[in-house]
Amino acid sequence: MTHWIEEIVEKLAPRAEGKEFFVANGGLSVSGLQHVGRLRGEITIVDTVVRLLRKRGINAHHKLTLYTVDAWKGKDTQLSQFRDPEEAKTYKGWPLYMVPDPYGCHSNWVEHYWADFGNYLDQFSEKVEVVTTKDLYEKDERMKRFVLLSVTELREKVVSTINKYRGEKKLHKDYIPFQPICEKCGRVDATEAIEVDPVNYRVKYVCKNCGHEGWQSLTKGKLNWRVEWVGVWYALNVDFEPYGKDHATPGGSRDSCNELAEKVYGFKPPEGLAYEWVGYRRQGKDLGDMGSSDFIGFSPKQWLEVAEGEVLRLIYLSAPPMRRVVLSLEEVPSYYDEYDKAERVYYGVEEGDPLLAKSYTLSALKPLPEKMPFQLRYINAMILSQVLPSKGEDLNEVIARLRETKQLKQDLTDYDIHRIKTRITLAKKWLQLYAPAQYRITIVETPPVKEISKLLGDGVRELLIELREQLYRLQEWNEEEIKKTMMNIKKTPQQEKQFFKALYLAFFGKEYGPRLAPYLAMLNKDFVIQRLAEVTNSAKGEQDG
Ligand SMILES: [Zn+2]
Ligand SMILES: [Zn+2]
């Protein structure tokens, strides 16, 4: 069986062979929140393709183009980032890179929103070469040549080709596909170029916003977006570029750009790959697709506070590209369970889908150890950070507890130790930031005996004593066995209610909490038996006395 991404690489190989270098590119407009959905196509897919090509001896590069000259739309969600949204309206139509940072900590809008994404890319990908359209227009000789061709020799063909895709609203035959930045009001979306001066590399324009008329350099502005996309391919020699599904419709933007590249500019457009958007779920509710200018979703920085990059890569690599993925920070423990499962399948410890194992190897950014590393479940890492006296800070204590509870039987490598430490740190943070309220518990030092005694009538005391005895006899102290033992004790519905309330009170000091078995499994067995004895005995005294 072949993994879908290997099929893509297979298709790209003939194009790549014999080339001095192969360029895979992703494109982003920094219009707001740079969310993790953008790590799917532009980062994970491109990175994996590039690395698989390199394995075939191809000199492949991963580029990422930021569309920083795009006009800032001034949507309500963007305006509300500013302390004074009214004043922010004056930035409408400005190139993104000219819009100020709403928080004042970076030099502009782009730098601010790029930081929580761009500064963390090395956790999700090998080296990414970041390019901005601003730099391409201002400094790149190939781009400059492309711009000039577009507004002179090839202009007419460009316009007629675009018009084939425009339906009713055709461009005028004299249209110049370049919008300069208005010197007076700063807008890049309101100007109309009316004359080209190729010798001085500039255009004459009128601004429909402020009425200004003047000359502007062709380095200060942007091409019509379809032409610009082709210009980026041309300037960077792009061979492969995935795209979000909205560009994928037949006769849609990607088709028109392919035709421009091939028929007008005479070069081979990059191979493409359509992929689905990534949705965002909070408190179990699907809030729709993540969106940059709508500020829906969360950033790579936020992901890395509670999870590792490889875990997200696995999610993206195991889903076919056109399947919608919905992410929620509240569900990180289950993402880790899936990751651990893929790991077990890869190491042959568990049977499963070989494609899942393949996705696991592709998701790895560092060399994988020869033997399967020790797996500390994410949720158990969290529990350890709650039940241990050092709250998981003391690694020796963590390891000792794992040995006591027989979860850890092997010798630990440095890799294992590092991983245990990482998981505890991440899970601890997750508990703080995203865990449902019932997880926020601590083990009480003294159980509230008085309250418990009120629940011990109707034979519940005897049931708890039975539980204690059965737990004491358990050979294996683990979640599964503890759960079975609790379930096997026969109780009426009324008894069951009191039974669990008493148990929650005994350990957490309140009448409810998360599922008990995983917590008891992480507690020292002697402690659990001791606590149950304490509760049943002394509560008896209270009740009798
Ligand atoms: Zn800032
Ligand atoms: Zn103007």
Coordinates of C-alpha atoms and ligand atoms in Angstrom, one line a residue:
M1 CA 0.0 0.0 0.0
T2 CA 1.3 3.4 -0.9
H3 CA 0.7 6.5 1.3
W4 CA -1.0 9.3 -0.5
I5 CA 1.9 11.6 -0.1
E6 CA 4.2 9.0 -1.6
E7 CA 1.9 8.9 -4.6
I8 CA 2.4 12.7 -5.0
V9 CA 6.1 12.4 -4.8
E10 CA 6.0 9.6 -7.3
K11 CA 4.2 12.0 -9.7
L12 CA 6.6 14.8 -9.0
A13 CA 9.8 12.7 -9.5
P14 CA 9.9 12.9 -13.4
R15 CA 9.7 16.7 -13.2
A16 CA 12.4 16.8 -10.5
E17 CA 14.9 14.5 -12.0
G18 CA 17.8 16.2 -13.7
K19 CA 16.9 19.6 -12.3
E20 CA 19.6 21.6 -10.5
F21 CA 17.1 22.3 -7.7
F22 CA 13.4 21.7 -7.1
V23 CA 11.2 24.3 -5.4
A24 CA 8.1 23.5 -3.4
N25 CA 6.3 26.6 -2.3
G26 CA 3.4 27.5 0.0
G27 CA 1.6 30.8 0.1
L28 CA 0.0 32.8 3.0
S29 CA -1.6 36.2 3.4
V30 CA -0.8 37.5 6.8
S31 CA -4.2 39.1 7.2
G32 CA -4.6 38.2 10.9
L33 CA -4.2 35.2 13.2
Q34 CA -1.7 32.8 11.7
H35 CA -3.5 29.6 12.8
V36 CA -2.4 26.0 12.9
G37 CA -4.7 25.2 9.9
R38 CA -2.0 26.9 7.8
L39 CA 0.5 24.2 8.9
R40 CA -1.4 21.7 6.9
G41 CA -0.7 22.4 3.2
E42 CA 2.0 25.1 3.3
I43 CA 4.1 23.4 6.0
T44 CA 3.5 19.8 6.7
I45 CA 2.6 18.6 3.2
V46 CA 5.3 20.7 1.5
D47 CA 7.9 19.7 4.1
T48 CA 7.2 16.0 3.7
V49 CA 7.2 16.2 -0.1
V50 CA 10.6 18.0 0.0
R51 CA 12.1 15.5 2.4
L52 CA 10.9 12.5 0.4
L53 CA 12.4 14.1 -2.8
R54 CA 15.7 14.6 -1.0
K55 CA 15.7 11.0 -0.2
R56 CA 15.7 10.4 -3.9
G57 CA 18.8 12.6 -4.3
I58 CA 16.9 15.6 -5.5
N59 CA 18.0 19.1 -4.3
A60 CA 14.6 20.2 -3.1
H61 CA 13.8 23.5 -1.3
H62 CA 10.9 24.5 0.9
K63 CA 9.8 28.0 0.3
L64 CA 6.9 30.0 1.9
T65 CA 5.7 33.1 0.3
L66 CA 4.0 35.7 2.5
Y67 CA 1.6 38.0 0.5
T68 CA 2.4 41.2 2.5
V69 CA 1.4 43.7 -0.1
D70 CA -2.2 42.5 -0.1
A71 CA -4.7 45.2 0.9
W72 CA -5.8 45.2 4.5
K73 CA -9.5 44.8 4.3
G74 CA -10.5 46.4 7.6
K75 CA -13.0 43.7 8.5
D76 CA -14.7 44.2 11.9
T77 CA -12.7 41.4 13.3
Q78 CA -9.5 43.1 12.2
L79 CA -10.6 46.6 13.4
S80 CA -11.4 45.2 16.8
Q81 CA -7.8 44.2 17.3
F82 CA -7.1 47.9 17.8
R83 CA -7.8 49.9 20.9
D84 CA -9.4 52.5 18.7
P85 CA -11.3 50.7 15.9
E86 CA -12.5 54.0 14.5
E87 CA -9.0 55.3 14.0
A88 CA -8.0 51.9 12.5
K89 CA -10.5 52.5 9.7
T90 CA -8.0 54.9 8.2
Y91 CA -5.7 51.9 7.4
K92 CA -8.3 50.2 5.2
G93 CA -6.9 49.3 1.8
W94 CA -3.3 49.8 2.9
P95 CA -0.8 47.0 2.1
L96 CA -0.6 44.7 5.1
Y97 CA 3.0 45.6 5.8
M98 CA 2.1 49.3 6.3
V99 CA -0.6 48.7 8.8
P100 CA 0.6 49.3 12.4
D101 CA 0.9 46.6 15.0
P102 CA -2.3 46.9 17.1
Y103 CA -0.4 46.0 20.2
G104 CA 2.6 48.1 19.5
C105 CA 5.2 45.4 20.2
H106 CA 6.3 44.8 16.6
S107 CA 7.1 47.1 13.7
N108 CA 3.8 46.4 11.8
W109 CA 0.7 44.2 11.5
V110 CA 2.5 41.5 9.5
E111 CA 5.4 41.2 12.0
H112 CA 3.0 40.9 14.9
Y113 CA 0.8 38.1 13.5
W114 CA 3.7 36.4 11.9
A115 CA 5.6 36.0 15.2
D116 CA 3.4 33.3 16.8
F117 CA 3.7 31.3 13.6
G118 CA 7.0 32.0 12.0
N119 CA 9.0 31.8 15.2
Y120 CA 7.9 28.2 15.8
L121 CA 8.2 26.7 12.3
D122 CA 11.2 24.6 13.3
Q123 CA 9.0 22.5 15.6
F124 CA 6.8 21.5 12.6
S125 CA 9.2 21.4 9.7
E126 CA 12.7 21.3 8.5
K127 CA 14.2 24.6 7.2
V128 CA 11.6 26.8 5.5
E129 CA 12.8 29.7 3.3
V130 CA 10.4 32.6 3.9
V131 CA 9.9 35.2 1.1
T132 CA 7.6 38.2 1.1
T133 CA 5.9 39.7 -1.9
K134 CA 7.1 43.1 -0.8
D135 CA 10.8 41.9 -1.1
L136 CA 10.0 40.2 -4.4
Y137 CA 8.6 43.5 -5.9
E138 CA 11.4 45.6 -4.5
K139 CA 14.5 43.4 -4.9
D140 CA 14.0 40.4 -7.0
E141 CA 15.3 40.8 -10.6
R142 CA 13.1 38.0 -12.0
M143 CA 10.0 39.5 -10.4
K144 CA 10.8 42.9 -11.8
R145 CA 11.2 41.5 -15.3
F146 CA 7.9 39.7 -14.8
V147 CA 6.1 42.9 -13.7
L148 CA 7.5 44.8 -16.6
L149 CA 6.4 42.2 -19.1
S150 CA 3.0 42.1 -17.6
V151 CA 2.3 45.8 -18.0
T152 CA 3.9 46.1 -21.5
E153 CA 4.4 43.4 -24.1
L154 CA 2.2 40.7 -22.5
R155 CA -0.4 43.0 -21.1
E156 CA -3.1 42.5 -23.8
K157 CA -2.7 38.7 -23.7
V158 CA -2.9 38.8 -19.9
V159 CA -6.1 40.8 -19.9
S160 CA -7.8 38.6 -22.6
T161 CA -6.8 35.4 -20.7
I162 CA -8.1 36.7 -17.4
N163 CA -11.3 37.7 -19.1
K164 CA -12.0 34.2 -20.1
Y165 CA -12.4 33.3 -16.5
R166 CA -14.3 36.4 -15.3
G167 CA -17.9 35.8 -16.4
E168 CA -19.9 39.0 -16.8
K169 CA -17.5 41.6 -15.3
K170 CA -14.8 41.7 -18.0
L171 CA -11.7 43.8 -17.6
H172 CA -11.4 46.8 -19.9
K173 CA -9.0 46.1 -22.9
D174 CA -6.8 48.9 -21.7
Y175 CA -6.6 47.6 -18.2
I176 CA -3.1 47.6 -16.7
P177 CA -2.8 44.7 -14.2
F178 CA -0.9 46.6 -11.6
Q179 CA -2.1 48.6 -8.6
P180 CA 0.5 51.1 -7.2
I181 CA 0.4 52.2 -3.6
C182 CA -1.1 55.7 -3.5
E183 CA 1.5 58.1 -2.3
K184 CA -1.1 60.3 -0.7
C185 CA -3.5 58.0 1.1
G186 CA -1.5 54.8 1.2
R187 CA -4.2 52.6 -0.4
V188 CA -3.2 49.8 -2.7
D189 CA -6.7 48.8 -3.5
A190 CA -8.1 52.1 -4.9
T191 CA -5.6 53.1 -7.5
E192 CA -5.9 52.6 -11.3
A193 CA -2.8 52.6 -13.4
I194 CA -3.3 54.6 -16.6
E195 CA 0.1 54.8 -18.3
V196 CA 3.3 52.9 -18.2
D197 CA 6.8 54.4 -18.4
P198 CA 9.0 51.3 -18.9
V199 CA 12.2 53.2 -19.1
N200 CA 11.9 54.5 -15.6
Y201 CA 10.0 51.4 -14.3
R202 CA 7.0 53.3 -13.1
V203 CA 3.3 53.8 -13.8
K204 CA 1.0 56.9 -13.8
Y205 CA -2.2 56.4 -11.7
V206 CA -5.3 58.0 -10.4
C207 CA -6.5 57.2 -6.9
K208 CA -10.3 56.7 -6.6
N209 CA -10.1 57.1 -2.9
C210 CA -8.3 60.5 -2.5
G211 CA -8.3 61.7 -6.1
H212 CA -4.5 61.9 -6.2
E213 CA -2.9 61.6 -9.6
G214 CA 0.8 60.9 -10.0
W215 CA 3.6 58.5 -10.8
Q216 CA 4.6 55.5 -8.7
S217 CA 7.5 53.0 -9.0
L218 CA 6.6 49.5 -10.1
T219 CA 8.3 48.3 -7.0
K220 CA 5.6 50.0 -4.8
G221 CA 2.4 48.2 -5.4
K222 CA 1.1 44.8 -6.6
L223 CA 0.0 42.9 -9.7
N224 CA -3.6 41.8 -10.1
W225 CA -3.8 38.8 -7.8
R226 CA -4.0 36.1 -10.5
V227 CA -1.0 37.6 -12.3
E228 CA 0.8 38.0 -9.0
W229 CA 0.4 34.3 -8.2
V230 CA 2.0 33.4 -11.6
G231 CA 4.7 36.0 -10.9
V232 CA 5.7 34.3 -7.7
W233 CA 5.9 31.0 -9.5
Y234 CA 8.1 32.6 -12.1
A235 CA 10.3 34.5 -9.7
L236 CA 10.9 31.5 -7.5
N237 CA 10.9 28.8 -10.1
V238 CA 8.1 26.9 -8.3
D239 CA 7.7 23.3 -9.2
F240 CA 5.1 22.3 -6.6
E241 CA 2.5 24.3 -4.7
P242 CA -0.5 22.9 -2.8
Y243 CA -3.6 25.1 -2.6
G244 CA -6.7 25.4 -0.4
K245 CA -9.7 23.8 -1.9
D246 CA -11.4 27.1 -2.8
H247 CA -8.9 27.6 -5.6
A248 CA -9.5 24.0 -6.9
T249 CA -12.9 24.3 -8.7
P250 CA -12.6 23.6 -12.4
G251 CA -12.3 26.9 -14.2
G252 CA -11.3 28.5 -10.9
S253 CA -8.4 30.6 -10.0
R254 CA -5.7 27.8 -10.2
D255 CA -6.8 26.9 -13.7
S256 CA -6.7 30.5 -14.9
C257 CA -3.2 30.9 -13.4
N258 CA -2.0 27.7 -15.0
E259 CA -3.2 29.0 -18.4
L260 CA -1.5 32.4 -17.8
A261 CA 1.8 30.7 -17.0
E262 CA 1.7 28.3 -19.9
K263 CA 0.1 30.3 -22.7
V264 CA 1.1 33.9 -21.9
Y265 CA 4.4 33.7 -20.0
G266 CA 5.5 30.4 -21.6
F267 CA 6.6 28.4 -18.6
K268 CA 5.4 25.2 -17.0
P269 CA 3.1 25.9 -14.0
P270 CA 3.9 24.1 -10.8
E271 CA 2.2 20.8 -10.0
G272 CA -0.6 21.3 -7.5
L273 CA -2.5 19.5 -4.8
A274 CA -5.8 20.6 -3.3
Y275 CA -6.4 20.2 0.4
E276 CA -9.3 20.8 2.7
W277 CA -9.5 23.6 5.3
V278 CA -9.0 22.8 9.0
G279 CA -11.9 23.4 11.4
Y280 CA -11.9 24.6 14.9
R281 CA -13.8 23.0 17.8
R282 CA -14.3 24.5 21.3
Q283 CA -16.2 22.8 24.1
G284 CA -17.4 20.2 21.7
K285 CA -18.8 22.7 19.2
D286 CA -17.5 23.0 15.6
L287 CA -17.0 26.7 15.1
G288 CA -16.3 26.4 11.4
D289 CA -13.1 26.6 9.4
M290 CA -10.1 28.3 11.0
G291 CA -9.8 31.8 9.5
S292 CA -7.0 34.3 9.6
S293 CA -8.8 37.6 9.2
D294 CA -11.7 36.2 11.2
F295 CA -9.4 35.3 14.0
I296 CA -10.9 31.8 14.3
G297 CA -8.5 29.1 15.6
F298 CA -5.3 29.0 17.5
S299 CA -1.6 29.6 16.7
P300 CA 1.3 27.2 16.5
K301 CA 2.6 28.9 19.6
Q302 CA -0.5 27.9 21.5
W303 CA -0.3 24.3 20.2
L304 CA 3.3 24.0 21.4
E305 CA 2.4 25.0 24.9
V306 CA 0.5 21.8 25.3
A307 CA 1.7 19.4 22.5
E308 CA 4.6 18.6 20.2
G309 CA 4.8 19.4 16.5
E310 CA 5.0 15.8 15.5
V311 CA 1.6 15.1 17.0
L312 CA 0.0 17.6 14.7
R313 CA 2.0 16.4 11.7
L314 CA 0.7 12.9 12.3
I315 CA -2.9 14.2 12.3
Y316 CA -2.3 16.0 8.9
L317 CA -0.4 13.1 7.4
S318 CA -2.8 10.4 8.3
A319 CA -5.8 12.3 6.9
P320 CA -6.2 12.3 3.1
P321 CA -5.7 15.9 1.9
M322 CA -9.3 16.5 1.0
R323 CA -10.7 15.2 4.3
R324 CA -11.7 18.0 6.7
V325 CA -9.8 17.9 10.0
V326 CA -11.2 19.6 13.0
L327 CA -8.9 20.5 15.8
S328 CA -9.5 21.4 19.4
L329 CA -7.0 22.1 22.1
E330 CA -9.3 20.4 24.6
E331 CA -8.8 17.1 22.8
V332 CA -5.0 17.0 22.9
P333 CA -4.9 13.9 25.2
S334 CA -6.8 11.9 22.5
Y335 CA -4.3 13.2 19.8
Y336 CA -1.5 11.8 22.0
D337 CA -3.3 8.5 22.4
E338 CA -3.6 8.3 18.6
Y339 CA 0.1 9.2 18.2
D340 CA 1.1 6.5 20.7
K341 CA -1.0 4.0 18.9
A342 CA 0.6 4.8 15.6
E343 CA 4.0 4.4 17.3
R344 CA 3.0 0.9 18.7
V345 CA 1.9 -0.1 15.2
Y346 CA 5.1 1.1 13.7
Y347 CA 7.2 -0.8 16.2
G348 CA 5.1 -3.9 15.7
V349 CA 3.9 -4.0 19.3
E350 CA 0.3 -3.7 18.2
E351 CA -1.5 -4.6 15.0
G352 CA -3.0 -1.9 12.9
D353 CA -3.1 0.0 9.7
P354 CA 0.3 0.0 8.0
L355 CA -0.5 3.4 6.6
L356 CA -0.8 4.8 10.1
A357 CA 2.6 3.4 10.8
K358 CA 3.9 5.1 7.6
S359 CA 2.3 8.4 8.7
Y360 CA 4.1 8.0 12.0
T361 CA 7.5 7.8 10.4
L362 CA 6.7 10.7 8.0
S363 CA 5.6 12.8 11.0
A364 CA 9.0 12.4 12.7
L365 CA 11.3 15.4 12.5
K366 CA 14.2 13.7 14.4
P367 CA 15.6 10.2 13.9
L368 CA 13.4 7.5 15.5
P369 CA 15.0 5.3 18.2
E370 CA 15.6 1.7 17.3
K371 CA 13.5 0.3 20.1
M372 CA 10.0 1.6 20.9
P373 CA 10.4 4.3 23.5
F374 CA 8.5 4.1 26.9
Q375 CA 5.0 5.5 26.4
L376 CA 3.6 7.5 29.3
R377 CA 0.1 8.3 28.4
Y378 CA -0.5 12.0 28.2
I379 CA -3.5 11.9 30.5
N380 CA -1.4 9.8 33.0
A381 CA 1.4 12.4 32.8
M382 CA -1.3 15.0 33.8
I383 CA -2.5 12.8 36.7
L384 CA 1.1 12.3 37.9
S385 CA 1.4 16.1 38.0
Q386 CA -1.6 16.1 40.3
V387 CA -1.1 13.2 42.6
L388 CA 2.6 13.3 43.3
P389 CA 3.9 15.5 46.2
S390 CA 6.4 17.3 43.8
K391 CA 3.6 17.8 41.3
G392 CA 5.7 16.1 38.7
E393 CA 8.7 18.5 39.1
D394 CA 10.9 15.8 40.6
L395 CA 11.6 13.4 37.8
N396 CA 13.0 10.7 40.2
E397 CA 9.8 10.7 42.0
V398 CA 7.9 10.3 38.8
I399 CA 10.0 7.4 37.7
A400 CA 9.8 5.8 41.1
R401 CA 6.0 6.0 41.0
L402 CA 5.9 4.5 37.5
R403 CA 8.0 1.6 38.8
E404 CA 5.9 1.1 41.9
T405 CA 2.7 0.9 39.9
K406 CA 4.4 -1.5 37.5
Q407 CA 3.7 0.7 34.5
L408 CA 7.4 1.0 34.0
K409 CA 9.4 -2.3 33.8
Q410 CA 12.2 -1.5 31.3
D411 CA 15.4 0.5 31.7
L412 CA 15.0 4.0 30.6
T413 CA 17.1 5.6 27.8
D414 CA 18.0 9.3 27.8
Y415 CA 15.4 9.6 25.1
D416 CA 12.7 8.0 27.3
I417 CA 13.6 10.3 30.2
H418 CA 13.5 13.4 28.1
R419 CA 10.1 12.3 26.7
I420 CA 8.6 11.7 30.2
K421 CA 9.7 15.1 31.2
T422 CA 8.3 16.8 28.1
R423 CA 4.9 15.1 28.5
I424 CA 4.6 16.0 32.1
T425 CA 5.4 19.7 31.3
L426 CA 2.9 19.8 28.4
A427 CA 0.1 17.9 30.2
K428 CA 0.5 20.1 33.3
K429 CA 0.0 23.1 31.1
W430 CA -2.9 21.5 29.4
L431 CA -4.6 20.9 32.7
Q432 CA -4.1 24.5 33.6
L433 CA -5.4 25.9 30.2
Y434 CA -7.8 23.5 28.6
A435 CA -8.8 20.6 30.8
P436 CA -12.5 20.3 31.6
A437 CA -13.4 21.5 35.1
Q438 CA -13.8 18.0 36.6
Y439 CA -10.1 17.3 36.0
R440 CA -9.1 20.1 38.3
I441 CA -8.7 18.1 41.5
T442 CA -6.1 17.5 44.2
I443 CA -5.7 14.5 46.5
V444 CA -6.8 15.6 49.9
E445 CA -4.5 15.0 52.8
T446 CA -7.3 14.3 55.2
P447 CA -10.6 12.9 53.9
P448 CA -13.8 14.6 55.2
V449 CA -14.8 11.7 57.4
K450 CA -17.9 13.3 58.7
E451 CA -19.4 13.9 55.2
I452 CA -18.4 10.4 54.1
S453 CA -20.0 8.7 57.1
K454 CA -23.4 10.1 56.0
L455 CA -23.1 8.1 52.8
L456 CA -22.1 4.8 54.4
G457 CA -25.5 3.5 55.4
D458 CA -27.6 1.1 53.3
G459 CA -24.7 -1.4 53.1
V460 CA -22.3 1.0 51.3
R461 CA -19.7 0.7 54.0
E462 CA -19.6 -3.1 53.4
L463 CA -19.2 -2.4 49.7
L464 CA -16.3 -0.2 50.3
I465 CA -14.7 -2.7 52.6
E466 CA -15.2 -5.3 49.9
L467 CA -13.6 -3.0 47.4
R468 CA -10.6 -2.5 49.6
E469 CA -10.1 -6.2 50.1
Q470 CA -10.4 -6.9 46.4
L471 CA -8.0 -4.1 45.5
Y472 CA -5.6 -5.4 48.0
R473 CA -5.6 -8.8 46.3
L474 CA -5.0 -7.4 42.8
Q475 CA -1.9 -8.8 41.2
E476 CA -1.6 -6.0 38.6
W477 CA -2.1 -2.5 39.8
N478 CA -3.4 -0.8 36.7
E479 CA -6.3 1.2 35.4
E480 CA -8.0 -1.8 33.7
E481 CA -7.9 -4.1 36.7
I482 CA -9.0 -1.3 39.1
K483 CA -11.9 -0.4 36.9
K484 CA -13.0 -4.0 36.6
T485 CA -12.8 -4.4 40.4
M486 CA -15.0 -1.4 41.0
M487 CA -17.5 -2.5 38.4
N488 CA -17.7 -6.1 39.6
I489 CA -18.9 -5.1 43.1
K490 CA -22.6 -5.6 42.9
K491 CA -24.6 -2.5 43.9
T492 CA -28.1 -1.2 43.5
P493 CA -28.4 2.1 41.7
Q494 CA -28.8 4.0 45.0
Q495 CA -25.8 2.3 46.5
E496 CA -23.8 3.0 43.5
K497 CA -24.4 6.7 43.7
Q498 CA -23.4 6.8 47.4
F499 CA -20.4 4.4 46.7
F500 CA -18.9 6.8 44.2
K501 CA -19.7 9.9 46.1
A502 CA -17.9 8.4 49.1
L503 CA -14.9 7.5 47.0
Y504 CA -14.6 10.9 45.4
L505 CA -14.8 12.5 48.9
A506 CA -12.2 10.1 50.2
F507 CA -9.6 11.0 47.5
F508 CA -10.6 14.4 46.1
G509 CA -12.6 15.9 49.0
K510 CA -15.6 16.6 46.8
E511 CA -18.5 14.5 45.7
Y512 CA -17.6 14.3 42.0
G513 CA -14.6 14.2 39.8
P514 CA -13.0 12.6 36.7
R515 CA -13.0 8.8 36.2
L516 CA -11.5 7.3 39.2
A517 CA -9.6 4.3 38.0
P518 CA -6.8 6.2 36.1
Y519 CA -6.2 8.2 39.3
L520 CA -6.1 5.3 41.6
A521 CA -3.7 3.5 39.2
M522 CA -1.3 6.4 39.5
L523 CA -1.5 6.5 43.2
N524 CA 0.6 4.2 45.3
K525 CA -1.4 1.0 46.0
D526 CA -0.6 1.0 49.7
F527 CA -1.8 4.6 49.9
V528 CA -5.2 3.7 48.3
I529 CA -5.7 0.7 50.6
Q530 CA -4.7 2.7 53.6
R531 CA -7.1 5.6 52.6
L532 CA -10.0 3.2 52.1
A533 CA -9.3 1.6 55.5
E534 CA -9.1 5.0 57.1
V535 CA -12.4 6.1 55.6
T536 CA -14.4 2.9 56.4
N537 CA -12.9 2.5 59.9
S538 CA -13.0 6.0 61.3
A539 CA -16.3 6.8 59.6
K540 CA -17.7 3.8 61.4
G541 CA -16.5 5.3 64.7
E542 CA -18.2 8.6 63.8
Q543 CA -21.4 6.9 62.9
D544 CA -21.5 4.6 65.9
G545 CA -20.4 7.3 68.3
Ligands
ZN1 ZN 3.3 43.0 18.3
ZN2 ZN -5.1 57.9 -2.6

